[in-house]
PDB file of C-alpha atoms and ligand atoms in Angstrom:
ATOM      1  CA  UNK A   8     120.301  73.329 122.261  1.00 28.00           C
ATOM      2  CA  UNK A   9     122.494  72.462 119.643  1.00 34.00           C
ATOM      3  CA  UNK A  10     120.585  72.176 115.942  1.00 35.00           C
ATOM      4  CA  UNK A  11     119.130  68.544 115.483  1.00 35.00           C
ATOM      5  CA  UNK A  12     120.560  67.608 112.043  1.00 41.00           C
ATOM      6  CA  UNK A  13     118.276  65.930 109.801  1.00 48.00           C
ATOM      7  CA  UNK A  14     120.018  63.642 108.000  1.00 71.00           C
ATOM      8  CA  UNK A  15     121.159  61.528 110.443  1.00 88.00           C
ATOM      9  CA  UNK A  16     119.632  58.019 110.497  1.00 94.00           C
ATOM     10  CA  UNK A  17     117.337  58.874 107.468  1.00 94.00           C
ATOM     11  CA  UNK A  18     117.994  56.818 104.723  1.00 91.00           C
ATOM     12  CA  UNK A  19     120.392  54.693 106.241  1.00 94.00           C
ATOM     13  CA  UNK A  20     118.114  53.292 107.846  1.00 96.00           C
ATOM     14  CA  UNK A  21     116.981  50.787 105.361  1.00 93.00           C
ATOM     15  CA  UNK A  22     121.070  49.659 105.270  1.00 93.00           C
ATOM     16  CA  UNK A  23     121.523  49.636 108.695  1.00 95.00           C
ATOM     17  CA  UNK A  24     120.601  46.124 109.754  1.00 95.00           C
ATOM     18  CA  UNK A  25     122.995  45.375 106.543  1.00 93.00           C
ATOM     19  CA  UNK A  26     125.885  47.288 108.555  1.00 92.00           C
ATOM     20  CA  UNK A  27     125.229  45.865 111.721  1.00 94.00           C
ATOM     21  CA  UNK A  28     125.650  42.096 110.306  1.00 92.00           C
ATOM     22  CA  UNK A  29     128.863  41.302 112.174  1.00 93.00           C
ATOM     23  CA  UNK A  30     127.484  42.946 115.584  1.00 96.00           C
ATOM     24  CA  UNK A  31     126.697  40.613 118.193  1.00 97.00           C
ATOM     25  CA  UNK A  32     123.653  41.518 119.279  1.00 98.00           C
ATOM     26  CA  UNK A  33     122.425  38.322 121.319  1.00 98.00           C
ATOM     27  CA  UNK A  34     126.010  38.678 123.381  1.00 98.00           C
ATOM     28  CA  UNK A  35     125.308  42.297 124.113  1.00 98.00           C
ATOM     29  CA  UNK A  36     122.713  41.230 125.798  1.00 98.00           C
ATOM     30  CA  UNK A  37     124.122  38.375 127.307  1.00 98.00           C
ATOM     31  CA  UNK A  38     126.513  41.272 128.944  1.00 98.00           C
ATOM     32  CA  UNK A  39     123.472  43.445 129.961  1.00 98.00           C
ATOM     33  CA  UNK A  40     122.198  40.184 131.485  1.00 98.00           C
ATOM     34  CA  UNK A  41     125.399  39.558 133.188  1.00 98.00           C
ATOM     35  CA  UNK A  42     125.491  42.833 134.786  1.00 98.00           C
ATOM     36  CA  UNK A  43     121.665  42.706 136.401  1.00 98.00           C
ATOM     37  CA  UNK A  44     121.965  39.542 137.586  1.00 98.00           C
ATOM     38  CA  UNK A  45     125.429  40.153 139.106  1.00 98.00           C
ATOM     39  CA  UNK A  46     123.259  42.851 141.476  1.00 97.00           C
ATOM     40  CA  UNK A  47     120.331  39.879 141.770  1.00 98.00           C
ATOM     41  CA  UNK A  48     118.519  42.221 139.267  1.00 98.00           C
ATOM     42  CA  UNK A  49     115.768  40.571 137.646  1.00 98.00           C
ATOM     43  CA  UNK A  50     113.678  43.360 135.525  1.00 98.00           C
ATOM     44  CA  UNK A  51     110.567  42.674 133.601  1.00 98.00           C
ATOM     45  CA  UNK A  52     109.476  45.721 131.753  1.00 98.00           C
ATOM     46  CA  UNK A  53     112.700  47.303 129.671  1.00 98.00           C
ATOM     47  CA  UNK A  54     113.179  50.646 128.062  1.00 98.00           C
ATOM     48  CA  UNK A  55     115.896  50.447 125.019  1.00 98.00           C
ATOM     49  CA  UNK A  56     116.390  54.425 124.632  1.00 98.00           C
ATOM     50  CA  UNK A  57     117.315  55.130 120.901  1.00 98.00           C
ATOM     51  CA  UNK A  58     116.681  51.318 120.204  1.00 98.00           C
ATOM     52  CA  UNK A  59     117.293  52.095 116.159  1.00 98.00           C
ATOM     53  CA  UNK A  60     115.821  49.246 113.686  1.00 98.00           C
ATOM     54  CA  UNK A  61     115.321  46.957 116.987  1.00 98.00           C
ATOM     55  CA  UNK A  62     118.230  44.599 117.570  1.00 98.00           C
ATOM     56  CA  UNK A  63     118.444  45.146 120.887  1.00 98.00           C
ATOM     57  CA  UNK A  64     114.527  44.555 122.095  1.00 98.00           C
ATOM     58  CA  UNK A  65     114.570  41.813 119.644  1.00 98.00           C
ATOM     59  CA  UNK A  66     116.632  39.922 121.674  1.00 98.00           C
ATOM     60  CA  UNK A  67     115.549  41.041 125.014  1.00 98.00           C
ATOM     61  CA  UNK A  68     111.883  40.111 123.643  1.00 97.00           C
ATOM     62  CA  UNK A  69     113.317  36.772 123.015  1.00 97.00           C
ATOM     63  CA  UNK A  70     114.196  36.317 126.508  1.00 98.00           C
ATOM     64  CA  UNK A  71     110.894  37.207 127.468  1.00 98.00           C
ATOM     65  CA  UNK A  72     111.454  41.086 128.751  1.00 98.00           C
ATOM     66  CA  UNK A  73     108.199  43.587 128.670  1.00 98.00           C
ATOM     67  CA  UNK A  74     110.272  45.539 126.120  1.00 98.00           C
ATOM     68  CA  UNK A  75     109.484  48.626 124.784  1.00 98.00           C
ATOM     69  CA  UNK A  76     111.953  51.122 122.532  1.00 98.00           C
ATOM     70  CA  UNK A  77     111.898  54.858 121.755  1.00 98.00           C
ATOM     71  CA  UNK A  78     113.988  56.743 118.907  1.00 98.00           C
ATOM     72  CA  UNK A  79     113.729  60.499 117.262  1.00 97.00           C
ATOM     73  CA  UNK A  80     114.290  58.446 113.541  1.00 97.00           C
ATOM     74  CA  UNK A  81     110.765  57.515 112.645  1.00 97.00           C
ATOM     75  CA  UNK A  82     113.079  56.140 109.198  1.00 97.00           C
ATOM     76  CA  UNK A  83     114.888  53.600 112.055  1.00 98.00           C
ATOM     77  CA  UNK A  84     111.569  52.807 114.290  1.00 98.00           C
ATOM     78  CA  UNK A  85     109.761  51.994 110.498  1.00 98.00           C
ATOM     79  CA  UNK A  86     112.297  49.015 110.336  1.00 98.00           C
ATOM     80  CA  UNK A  87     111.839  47.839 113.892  1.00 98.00           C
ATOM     81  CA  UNK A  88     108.263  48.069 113.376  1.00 98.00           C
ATOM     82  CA  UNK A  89     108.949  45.494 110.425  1.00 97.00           C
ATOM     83  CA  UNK A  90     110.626  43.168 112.633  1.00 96.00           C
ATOM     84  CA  UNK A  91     109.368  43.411 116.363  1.00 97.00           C
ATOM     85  CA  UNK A  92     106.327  41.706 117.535  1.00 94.00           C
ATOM     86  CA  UNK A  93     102.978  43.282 116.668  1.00 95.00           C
ATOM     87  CA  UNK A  94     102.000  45.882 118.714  1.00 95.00           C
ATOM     88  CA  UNK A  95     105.380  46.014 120.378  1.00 97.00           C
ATOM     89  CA  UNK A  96     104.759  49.700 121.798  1.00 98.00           C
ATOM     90  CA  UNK A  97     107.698  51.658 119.722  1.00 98.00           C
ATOM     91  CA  UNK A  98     107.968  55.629 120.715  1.00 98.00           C
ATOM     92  CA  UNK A  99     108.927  58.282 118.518  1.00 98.00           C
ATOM     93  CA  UNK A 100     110.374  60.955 121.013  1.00 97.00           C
ATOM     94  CA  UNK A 101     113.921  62.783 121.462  1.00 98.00           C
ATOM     95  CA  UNK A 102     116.312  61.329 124.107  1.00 98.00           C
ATOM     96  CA  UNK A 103     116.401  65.027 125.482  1.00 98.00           C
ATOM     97  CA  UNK A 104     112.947  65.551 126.226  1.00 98.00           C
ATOM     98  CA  UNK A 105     111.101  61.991 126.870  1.00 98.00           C
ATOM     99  CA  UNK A 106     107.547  61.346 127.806  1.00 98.00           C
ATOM    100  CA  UNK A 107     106.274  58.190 128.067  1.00 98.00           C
ATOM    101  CA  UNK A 108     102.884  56.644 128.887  1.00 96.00           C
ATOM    102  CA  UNK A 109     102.559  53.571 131.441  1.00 94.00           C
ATOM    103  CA  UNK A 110     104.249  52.718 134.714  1.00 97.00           C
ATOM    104  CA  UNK A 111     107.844  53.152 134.929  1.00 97.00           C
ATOM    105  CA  UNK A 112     110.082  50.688 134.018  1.00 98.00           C
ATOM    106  CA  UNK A 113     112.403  48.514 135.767  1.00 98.00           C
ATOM    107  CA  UNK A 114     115.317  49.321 133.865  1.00 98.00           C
ATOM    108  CA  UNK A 115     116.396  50.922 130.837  1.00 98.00           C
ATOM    109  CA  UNK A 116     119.442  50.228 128.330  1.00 99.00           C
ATOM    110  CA  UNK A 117     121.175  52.663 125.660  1.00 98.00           C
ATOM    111  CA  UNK A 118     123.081  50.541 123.738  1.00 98.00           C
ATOM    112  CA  UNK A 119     125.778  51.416 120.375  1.00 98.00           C
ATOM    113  CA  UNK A 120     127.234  55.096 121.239  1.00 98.00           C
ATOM    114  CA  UNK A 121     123.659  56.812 120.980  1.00 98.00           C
ATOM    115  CA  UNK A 122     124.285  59.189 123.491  1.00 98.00           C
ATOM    116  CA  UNK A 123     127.625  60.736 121.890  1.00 98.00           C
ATOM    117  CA  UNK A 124     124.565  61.818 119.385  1.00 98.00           C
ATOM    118  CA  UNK A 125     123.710  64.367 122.306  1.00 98.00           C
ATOM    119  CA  UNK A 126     126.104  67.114 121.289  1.00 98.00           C
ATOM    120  CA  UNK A 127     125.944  69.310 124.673  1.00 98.00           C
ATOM    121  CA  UNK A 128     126.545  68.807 128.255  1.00 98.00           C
ATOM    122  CA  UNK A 129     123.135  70.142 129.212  1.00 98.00           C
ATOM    123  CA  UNK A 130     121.062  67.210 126.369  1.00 98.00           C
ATOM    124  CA  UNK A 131     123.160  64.703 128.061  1.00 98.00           C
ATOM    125  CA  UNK A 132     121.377  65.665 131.512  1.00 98.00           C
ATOM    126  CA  UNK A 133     118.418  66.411 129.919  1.00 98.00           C
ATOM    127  CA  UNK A 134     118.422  62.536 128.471  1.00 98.00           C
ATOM    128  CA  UNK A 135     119.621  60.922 132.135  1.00 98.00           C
ATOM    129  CA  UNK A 136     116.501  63.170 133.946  1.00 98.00           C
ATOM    130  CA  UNK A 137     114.379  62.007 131.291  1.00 98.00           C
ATOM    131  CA  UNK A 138     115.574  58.101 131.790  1.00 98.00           C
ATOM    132  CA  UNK A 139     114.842  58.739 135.901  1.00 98.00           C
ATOM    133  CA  UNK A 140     111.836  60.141 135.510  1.00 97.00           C
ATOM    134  CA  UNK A 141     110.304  56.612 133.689  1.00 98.00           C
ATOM    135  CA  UNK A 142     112.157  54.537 136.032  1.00 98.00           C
ATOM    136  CA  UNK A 143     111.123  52.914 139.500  1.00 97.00           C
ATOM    137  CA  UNK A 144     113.398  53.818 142.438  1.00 97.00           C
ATOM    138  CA  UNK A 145     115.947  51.248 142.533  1.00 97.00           C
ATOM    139  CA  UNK A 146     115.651  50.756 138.677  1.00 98.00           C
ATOM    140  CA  UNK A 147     118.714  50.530 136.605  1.00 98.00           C
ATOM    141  CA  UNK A 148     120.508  52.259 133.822  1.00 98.00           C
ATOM    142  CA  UNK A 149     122.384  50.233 131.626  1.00 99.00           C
ATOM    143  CA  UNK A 150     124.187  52.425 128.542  1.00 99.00           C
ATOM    144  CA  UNK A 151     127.897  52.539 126.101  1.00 98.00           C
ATOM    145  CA  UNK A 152     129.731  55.680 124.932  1.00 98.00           C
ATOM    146  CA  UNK A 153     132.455  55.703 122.747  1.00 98.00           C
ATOM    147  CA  UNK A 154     135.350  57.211 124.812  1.00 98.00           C
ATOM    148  CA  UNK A 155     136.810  60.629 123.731  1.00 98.00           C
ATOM    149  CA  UNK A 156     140.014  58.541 122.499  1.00 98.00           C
ATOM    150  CA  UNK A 157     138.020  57.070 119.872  1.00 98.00           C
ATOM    151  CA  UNK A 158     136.874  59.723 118.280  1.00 98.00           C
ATOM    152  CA  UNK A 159     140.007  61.730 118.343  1.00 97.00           C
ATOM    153  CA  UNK A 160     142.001  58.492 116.689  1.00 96.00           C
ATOM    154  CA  UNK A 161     139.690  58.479 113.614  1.00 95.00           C
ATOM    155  CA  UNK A 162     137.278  55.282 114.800  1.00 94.00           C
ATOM    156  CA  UNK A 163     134.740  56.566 111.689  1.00 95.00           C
ATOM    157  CA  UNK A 164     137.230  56.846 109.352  1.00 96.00           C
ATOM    158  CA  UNK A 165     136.174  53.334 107.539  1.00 94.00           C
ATOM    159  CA  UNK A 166     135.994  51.485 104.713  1.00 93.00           C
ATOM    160  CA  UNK A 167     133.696  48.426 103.341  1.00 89.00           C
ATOM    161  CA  UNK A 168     131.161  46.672 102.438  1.00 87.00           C
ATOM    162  CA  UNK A 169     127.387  45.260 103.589  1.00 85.00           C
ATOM    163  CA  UNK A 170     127.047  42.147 104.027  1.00 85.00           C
ATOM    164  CA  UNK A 171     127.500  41.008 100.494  1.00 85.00           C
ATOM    165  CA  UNK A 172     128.346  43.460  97.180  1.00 85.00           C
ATOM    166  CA  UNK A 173     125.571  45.461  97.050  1.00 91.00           C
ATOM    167  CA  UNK A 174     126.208  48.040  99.910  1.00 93.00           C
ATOM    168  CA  UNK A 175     129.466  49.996  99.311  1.00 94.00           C
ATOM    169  CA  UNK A 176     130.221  52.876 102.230  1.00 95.00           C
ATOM    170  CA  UNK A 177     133.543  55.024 102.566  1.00 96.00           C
ATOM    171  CA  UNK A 178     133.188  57.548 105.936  1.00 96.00           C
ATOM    172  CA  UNK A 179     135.981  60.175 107.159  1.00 97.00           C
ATOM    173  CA  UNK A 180     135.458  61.502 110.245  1.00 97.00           C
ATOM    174  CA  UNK A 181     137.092  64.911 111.820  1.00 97.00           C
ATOM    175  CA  UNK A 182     137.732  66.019 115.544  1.00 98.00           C
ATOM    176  CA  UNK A 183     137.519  69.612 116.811  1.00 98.00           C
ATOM    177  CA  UNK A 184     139.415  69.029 120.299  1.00 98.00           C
ATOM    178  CA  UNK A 185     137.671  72.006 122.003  1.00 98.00           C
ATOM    179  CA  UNK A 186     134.708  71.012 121.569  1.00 98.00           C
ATOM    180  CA  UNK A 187     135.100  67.323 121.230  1.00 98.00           C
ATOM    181  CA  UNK A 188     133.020  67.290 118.616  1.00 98.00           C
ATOM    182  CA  UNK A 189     132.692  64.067 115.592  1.00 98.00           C
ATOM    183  CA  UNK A 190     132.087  65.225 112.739  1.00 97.00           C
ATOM    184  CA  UNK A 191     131.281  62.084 110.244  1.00 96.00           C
ATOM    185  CA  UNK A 192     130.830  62.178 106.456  1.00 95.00           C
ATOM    186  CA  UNK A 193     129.083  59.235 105.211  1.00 95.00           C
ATOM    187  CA  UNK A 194     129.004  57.971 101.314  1.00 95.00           C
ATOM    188  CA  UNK A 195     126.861  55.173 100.625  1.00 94.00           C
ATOM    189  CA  UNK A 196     126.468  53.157  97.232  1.00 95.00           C
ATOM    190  CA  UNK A 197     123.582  50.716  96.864  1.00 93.00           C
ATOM    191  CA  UNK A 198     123.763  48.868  93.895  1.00 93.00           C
ATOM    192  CA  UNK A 199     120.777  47.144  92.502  1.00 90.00           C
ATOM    193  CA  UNK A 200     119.545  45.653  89.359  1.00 91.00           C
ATOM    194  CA  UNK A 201     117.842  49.453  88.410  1.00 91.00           C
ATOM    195  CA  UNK A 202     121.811  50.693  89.181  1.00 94.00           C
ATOM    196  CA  UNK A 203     123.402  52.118  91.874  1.00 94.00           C
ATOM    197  CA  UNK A 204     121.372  54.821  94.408  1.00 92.00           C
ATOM    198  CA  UNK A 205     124.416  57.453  96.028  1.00 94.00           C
ATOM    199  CA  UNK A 206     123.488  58.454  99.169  1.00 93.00           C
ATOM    200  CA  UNK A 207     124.903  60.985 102.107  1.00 95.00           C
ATOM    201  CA  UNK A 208     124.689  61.066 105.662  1.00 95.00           C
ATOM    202  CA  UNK A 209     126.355  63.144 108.092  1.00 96.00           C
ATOM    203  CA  UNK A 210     126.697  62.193 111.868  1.00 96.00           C
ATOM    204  CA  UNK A 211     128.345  64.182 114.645  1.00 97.00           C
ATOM    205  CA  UNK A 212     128.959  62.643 117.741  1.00 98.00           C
ATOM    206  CA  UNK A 213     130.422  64.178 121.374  1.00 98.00           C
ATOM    207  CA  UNK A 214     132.721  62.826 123.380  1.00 98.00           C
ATOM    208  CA  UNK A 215     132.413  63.258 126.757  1.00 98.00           C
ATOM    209  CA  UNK A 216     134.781  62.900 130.189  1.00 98.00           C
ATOM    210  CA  UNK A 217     133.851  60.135 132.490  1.00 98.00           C
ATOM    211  CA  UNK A 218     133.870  62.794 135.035  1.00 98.00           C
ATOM    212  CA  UNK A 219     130.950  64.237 133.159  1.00 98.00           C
ATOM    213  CA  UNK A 220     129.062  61.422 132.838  1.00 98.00           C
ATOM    214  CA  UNK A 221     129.339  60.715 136.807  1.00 98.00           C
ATOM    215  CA  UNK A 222     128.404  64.496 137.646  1.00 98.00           C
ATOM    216  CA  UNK A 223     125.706  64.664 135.380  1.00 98.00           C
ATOM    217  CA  UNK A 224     124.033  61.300 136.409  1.00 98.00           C
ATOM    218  CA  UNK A 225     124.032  62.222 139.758  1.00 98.00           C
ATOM    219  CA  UNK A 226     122.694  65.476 139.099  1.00 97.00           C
ATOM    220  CA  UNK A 227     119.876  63.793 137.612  1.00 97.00           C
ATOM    221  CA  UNK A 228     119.024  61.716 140.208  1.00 97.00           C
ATOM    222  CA  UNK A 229     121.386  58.270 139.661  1.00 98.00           C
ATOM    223  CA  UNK A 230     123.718  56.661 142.242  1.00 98.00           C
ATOM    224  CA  UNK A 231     126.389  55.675 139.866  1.00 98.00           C
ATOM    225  CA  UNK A 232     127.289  51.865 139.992  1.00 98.00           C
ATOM    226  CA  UNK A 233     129.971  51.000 137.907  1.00 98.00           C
ATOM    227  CA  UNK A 234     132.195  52.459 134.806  1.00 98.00           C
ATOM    228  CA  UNK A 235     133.468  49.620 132.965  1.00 98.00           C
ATOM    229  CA  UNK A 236     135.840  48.802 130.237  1.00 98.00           C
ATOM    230  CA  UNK A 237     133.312  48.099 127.368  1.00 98.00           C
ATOM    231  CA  UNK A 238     131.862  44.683 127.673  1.00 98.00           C
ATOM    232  CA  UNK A 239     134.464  43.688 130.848  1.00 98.00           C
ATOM    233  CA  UNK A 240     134.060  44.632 134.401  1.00 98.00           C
ATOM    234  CA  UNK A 241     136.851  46.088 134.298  1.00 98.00           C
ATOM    235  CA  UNK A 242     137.466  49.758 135.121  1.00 98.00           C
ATOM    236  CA  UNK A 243     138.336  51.785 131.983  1.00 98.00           C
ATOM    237  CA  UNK A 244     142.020  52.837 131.257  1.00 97.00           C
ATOM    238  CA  UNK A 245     143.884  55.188 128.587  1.00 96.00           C
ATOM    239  CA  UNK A 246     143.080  52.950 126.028  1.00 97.00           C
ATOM    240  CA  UNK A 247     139.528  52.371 126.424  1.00 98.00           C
ATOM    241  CA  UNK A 248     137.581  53.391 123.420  1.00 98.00           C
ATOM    242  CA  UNK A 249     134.204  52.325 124.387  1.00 98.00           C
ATOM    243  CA  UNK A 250     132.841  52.207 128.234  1.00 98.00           C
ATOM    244  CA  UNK A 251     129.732  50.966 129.737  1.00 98.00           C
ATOM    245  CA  UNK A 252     127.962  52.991 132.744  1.00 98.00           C
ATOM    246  CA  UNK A 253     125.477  51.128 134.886  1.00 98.00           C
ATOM    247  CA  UNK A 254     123.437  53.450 137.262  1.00 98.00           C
ATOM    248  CA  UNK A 255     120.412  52.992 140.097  1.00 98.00           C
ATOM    249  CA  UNK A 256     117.310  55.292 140.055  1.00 98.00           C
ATOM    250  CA  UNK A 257     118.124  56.725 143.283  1.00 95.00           C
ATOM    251  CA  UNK A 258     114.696  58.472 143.374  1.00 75.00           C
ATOM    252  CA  UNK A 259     112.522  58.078 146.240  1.00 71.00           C
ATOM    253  CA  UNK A 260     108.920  56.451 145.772  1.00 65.00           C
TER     254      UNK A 260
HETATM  255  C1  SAM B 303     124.197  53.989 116.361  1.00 79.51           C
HETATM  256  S1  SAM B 303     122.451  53.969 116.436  1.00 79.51           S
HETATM  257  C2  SAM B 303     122.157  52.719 117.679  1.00 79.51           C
HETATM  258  C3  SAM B 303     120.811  52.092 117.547  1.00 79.51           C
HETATM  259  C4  SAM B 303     120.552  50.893 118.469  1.00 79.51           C
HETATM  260  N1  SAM B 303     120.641  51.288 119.880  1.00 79.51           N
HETATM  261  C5  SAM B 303     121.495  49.757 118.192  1.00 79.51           C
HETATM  262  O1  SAM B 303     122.126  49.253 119.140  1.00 79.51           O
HETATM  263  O2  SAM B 303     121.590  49.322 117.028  1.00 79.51           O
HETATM  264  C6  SAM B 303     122.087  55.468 117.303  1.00 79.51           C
HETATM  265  C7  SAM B 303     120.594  55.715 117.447  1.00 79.51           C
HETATM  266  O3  SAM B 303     120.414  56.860 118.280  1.00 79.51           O
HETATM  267  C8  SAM B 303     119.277  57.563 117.815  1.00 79.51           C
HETATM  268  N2  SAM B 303     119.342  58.930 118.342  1.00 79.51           N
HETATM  269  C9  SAM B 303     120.323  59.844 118.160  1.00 79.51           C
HETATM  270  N3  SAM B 303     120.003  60.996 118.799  1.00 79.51           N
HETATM  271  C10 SAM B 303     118.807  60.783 119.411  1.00 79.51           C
HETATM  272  C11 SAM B 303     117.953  61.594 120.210  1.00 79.51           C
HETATM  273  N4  SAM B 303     118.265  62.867 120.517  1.00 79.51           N
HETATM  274  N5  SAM B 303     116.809  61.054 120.675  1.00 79.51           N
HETATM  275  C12 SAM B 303     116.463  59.778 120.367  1.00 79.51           C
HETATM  276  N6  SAM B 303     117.230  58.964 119.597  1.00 79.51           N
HETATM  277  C13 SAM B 303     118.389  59.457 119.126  1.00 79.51           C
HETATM  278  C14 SAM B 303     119.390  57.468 116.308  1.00 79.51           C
HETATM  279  O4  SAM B 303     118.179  57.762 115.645  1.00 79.51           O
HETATM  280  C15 SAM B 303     119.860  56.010 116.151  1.00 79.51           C
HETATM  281  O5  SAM B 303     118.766  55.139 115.976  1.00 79.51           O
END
């Protein structure tokens, strides 16, 4: 198992939400919506693996989901906690080795390129046998990935500011083609009446085949449904830098 790094989603957590301003949560799920009901797929209870600071089950609480979220950053589940209905049940486990309590759910989403955080084959299909095992049979699997030609064209390497002038970040990223690794170097400035707080984060990311993804869902126990150009229903091409794979629980009862 590759070494978990530590400093990933620690204290950017309290800027994340910042960072995220100009993401569209509500039509994300508007899209995850899309895609269940195009299959007459009407879940109730919803598992948001890696659901961060909460965007996500925010809006799929909205909508009146059973909607629970797990995460290995208790930093990230702290500010979900702040924002999510009391006593929304919020799990600190690792993707690669999940145990839940309760019934399974109907379906599960992994939204925002957490699973390129799985940096070997083998975590992957240790994540996709954990999602089956907490899913009914029939239950689907909603999750994005950036697509290897993101990360090799420098996506990270970005500029900017938070939502107004007190968040400053500057991130380079480099790619090691055999492995296919993402190796991200994060500065943050926070500046703040006190002055201005430096901070570092480093991310790595994989990216992975969509042959890989297919063979190692099914080894896990998924029928896969669909591959899609991200947020389309489109099939992915050349140029697709993020995809969306939606996958049925194929277990038996
Ligand atoms: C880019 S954030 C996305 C968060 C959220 N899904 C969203 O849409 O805003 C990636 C998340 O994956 C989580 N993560 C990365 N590796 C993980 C692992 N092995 N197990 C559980 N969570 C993980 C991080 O802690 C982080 O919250």
């Amino acid at each position: 198992m590759a070494d978990p790094s530590t400093d990933q989603f620690t204290a950017v957590a309290e800027v994340y939400d910042d960072l995220m301003s100009v993401v569209p949560y509500r039509w994300w799920v508007d899209y995850v919506e899309r895609l269940w009901r195009e299959r007459s797929f009407w879940p109730r209870r919803v598992l948001d693996l890696a659901c961060g600071t909460g965007n996500v089950l925010l809006e799929l609480q909205r909508r009146g989901y059973a909607a629970e979220g797990t995460d290995f950053s208790a930093a990230m589940l702290a500010v979900a906690a702040r924002k999510l209905r009391p006593g929304t049940p919020l799990w600190l486990q690792d993707a690669r080795s999940l145990a839940l309590p309760g019934p399974p759910f109907d379906a599960c989403v992994c939204l925002f390129d957490s699973l390129n955080y799985l940096l070997e084959v083998d975590e992957l299909r240790q994540a996709f046998a954990g999602v089956a095992r907490h899913l009914a049979p029939g239950g689907l699997f909603l999750f994005d990935m950036n697509a290897i030609r993101a990360l090799e064209t420098g996506m990270f390497d970005q500029s900017g500011c938070g939502s107004d002038d007190s968040l400053e970040y500057e991130w380079r990223s480099a790619w090691e083609p055999t492995t296919r690794l993402c190796t991200i170097s994060m500065e943050f400035r926070r500046h703040a009446a006190e002055g201005t707080q430096v901070f570092y984060e480093t991310h790595r990311q994989r990216g992975y085949t969509l042959g890989e993804v297919r063979d190692n869902l099914e080894a896990a126990g998924f029928e896969v449904l669909a591959i899609y150009d991200a947020f389309t229903t489109r099939p992915p091409t050349a140029r697709t830098d993020r995809f969306h794979c939606l996958a049925r629980c194929a277990r038996q009862p």
